[in-house]
């Protein structure tokens, strides 16, 4: 349970706005415009901290501002989840290409898991994309963006995405369709 009135990394939780929660913790928007994630579990906090440190410098991930064993203060990511964004705005060629580049970035960063759940991909107004909650990226082996493609399928954008993928990167299309169909 969150102890209301307590300070986290010097931040007064009463002055923060609740952003959301997942299975690992709760996330708040601080008065300075950062995202404070309070973990239930120290091991999860350490694992996420390690990943965010390894990807430091990549434009696709929020930078860590401060952290300790239970809390991470990081950049706030604006925008909408992939599925909600597409439901509202559809999938443009530009967004499809940005998603392809995102997975290519995972490869450059030496991720074993070349995938990201749609709920953890945020799309900003200019259609650039960012990852909010990277997990098991260096440990779980996934050879193609299966859950990302599932999200696209769920919102009726898979055909359009595959068309763009085939025209831009036929080499990846073969691999990703194979991973998806498995
Ligand atoms: N950096 C961020 N910027 C904006 N919102 C965020 C950020 N990190 C998390 N959130 C919000 O908080 C929710 C829970 O965060 P998340 O990191 O996914 O928690 P968990 O690890 O428990 O799944 C997200 O679904 C999102 O709405
Ligand atoms: Mg999450």
Coordinates of C-alpha atoms in Angstrom, one line a residue, residues 32-164:
X32 CA 8.1 18.8 -12.2
X33 CA 6.5 16.8 -15.1
X34 CA 8.4 13.5 -14.6
X35 CA 7.0 10.0 -14.1
X36 CA 7.6 8.4 -10.7
X37 CA 7.2 4.7 -10.6
X38 CA 6.8 3.1 -7.2
X39 CA 7.5 -0.7 -7.3
X40 CA 5.9 -3.3 -5.2
X41 CA 9.0 -5.4 -5.5
X42 CA 12.7 -4.5 -5.3
X43 CA 13.9 -7.1 -7.8
X44 CA 11.5 -5.7 -10.4
X45 CA 12.8 -2.2 -9.7
X46 CA 16.4 -3.3 -10.1
X47 CA 15.6 -5.2 -13.3
X48 CA 13.9 -2.3 -14.9
X49 CA 16.6 0.1 -13.8
X50 CA 19.3 -2.1 -15.4
X51 CA 17.4 -2.2 -18.7
X52 CA 16.8 1.6 -18.7
X53 CA 20.5 2.2 -18.0
X54 CA 21.6 -0.1 -20.8
X55 CA 19.4 1.7 -23.3
X56 CA 20.4 5.1 -22.1
X57 CA 20.8 7.4 -25.1
X58 CA 18.2 5.7 -27.2
X59 CA 15.4 8.1 -28.1
X60 CA 12.8 5.4 -27.8
X61 CA 13.1 5.1 -24.0
X62 CA 12.5 7.5 -21.1
X63 CA 15.7 8.6 -19.4
X64 CA 16.2 7.8 -15.7
X65 CA 16.4 11.0 -13.6
X66 CA 16.8 9.4 -10.2
X67 CA 16.3 5.9 -8.7
X68 CA 16.7 3.9 -5.6
X69 CA 15.8 0.3 -4.6
X70 CA 12.0 0.9 -4.9
X71 CA 11.4 3.9 -7.0
X72 CA 12.4 5.2 -10.4
X73 CA 11.9 8.8 -11.5
X74 CA 12.0 9.0 -15.3
X75 CA 11.0 11.2 -18.1
X76 CA 7.3 11.4 -18.6
X77 CA 6.1 10.0 -22.0
X78 CA 3.3 11.9 -23.7
X79 CA 0.8 10.3 -26.0
X80 CA -1.5 7.3 -26.3
X81 CA -1.0 3.6 -26.2
X82 CA -0.5 2.0 -29.7
X83 CA -4.0 0.5 -29.8
X84 CA -5.9 3.6 -28.6
X85 CA -3.9 5.8 -30.9
X86 CA -4.8 3.7 -34.0
X87 CA -8.5 3.4 -32.9
X88 CA -8.6 7.3 -32.9
X89 CA -6.3 8.1 -35.8
X90 CA -5.8 5.0 -37.9
X91 CA -2.4 3.7 -38.9
X92 CA -0.5 5.9 -41.3
X93 CA 2.5 4.8 -43.4
X94 CA 4.7 7.1 -41.2
X95 CA 3.6 5.3 -38.0
X96 CA 4.1 1.9 -39.6
X97 CA 7.6 2.9 -40.5
X98 CA 8.2 4.2 -37.0
X99 CA 7.1 0.9 -35.6
X100 CA 9.5 -1.0 -37.9
X101 CA 12.3 1.3 -36.8
X102 CA 11.5 0.7 -33.2
X103 CA 11.9 -3.0 -33.6
X104 CA 15.1 -2.4 -35.5
X105 CA 16.3 -0.4 -32.6
X106 CA 15.7 -3.4 -30.3
X107 CA 18.0 -5.4 -32.5
X108 CA 20.7 -2.6 -32.4
X109 CA 20.4 -2.6 -28.6
X110 CA 21.0 -6.3 -28.6
X111 CA 17.6 -7.2 -27.2
X112 CA 16.8 -10.9 -27.2
X113 CA 13.1 -10.0 -27.2
X114 CA 12.4 -8.3 -30.5
X115 CA 8.9 -7.5 -29.3
X116 CA 7.0 -5.0 -27.1
X117 CA 3.3 -5.2 -25.9
X118 CA 1.1 -2.6 -27.5
X119 CA 0.2 -1.1 -24.1
X120 CA 3.8 -0.3 -23.5
X121 CA 4.3 1.5 -26.9
X122 CA 3.2 5.1 -26.7
X123 CA 2.5 7.1 -29.8
X124 CA 3.0 10.9 -29.6
X125 CA 1.2 13.6 -31.6
X126 CA 3.9 13.6 -34.3
X127 CA 3.6 9.8 -34.6
X128 CA 7.0 9.1 -33.0
X129 CA 6.9 6.1 -30.7
X130 CA 8.4 5.4 -27.3
X131 CA 8.5 2.4 -24.9
X132 CA 7.3 3.0 -21.4
X133 CA 7.9 -0.3 -19.6
X134 CA 10.7 -2.5 -21.0
X135 CA 10.8 -5.9 -19.4
X136 CA 12.9 -9.1 -19.9
X137 CA 14.4 -7.5 -23.0
X138 CA 17.8 -9.1 -22.6
X139 CA 16.6 -12.5 -21.2
X140 CA 13.4 -13.7 -23.0
X141 CA 14.0 -14.8 -26.6
X142 CA 11.4 -13.6 -29.0
X143 CA 12.4 -13.5 -32.7
X144 CA 9.8 -11.1 -34.0
X145 CA 7.3 -8.5 -32.7
X146 CA 4.4 -11.0 -32.2
X147 CA 2.5 -9.1 -29.5
X148 CA 2.9 -5.8 -31.4
X149 CA 1.4 -7.5 -34.5
X150 CA -1.4 -8.9 -32.3
X151 CA -2.2 -5.4 -31.1
X152 CA -2.3 -4.2 -34.7
X153 CA -4.6 -7.1 -35.7
X154 CA -6.9 -6.3 -32.8
X155 CA -7.5 -2.7 -34.0
X156 CA -7.8 -3.8 -37.7
X157 CA -4.5 -2.3 -38.8
X158 CA -2.4 -5.5 -39.4
X159 CA -3.0 -5.7 -43.2
X160 CA -2.0 -2.1 -43.7
X161 CA 1.1 -2.6 -41.6
X162 CA 2.1 -5.7 -43.4
X163 CA 1.7 -3.9 -46.8
X164 CA 4.1 -1.2 -45.6

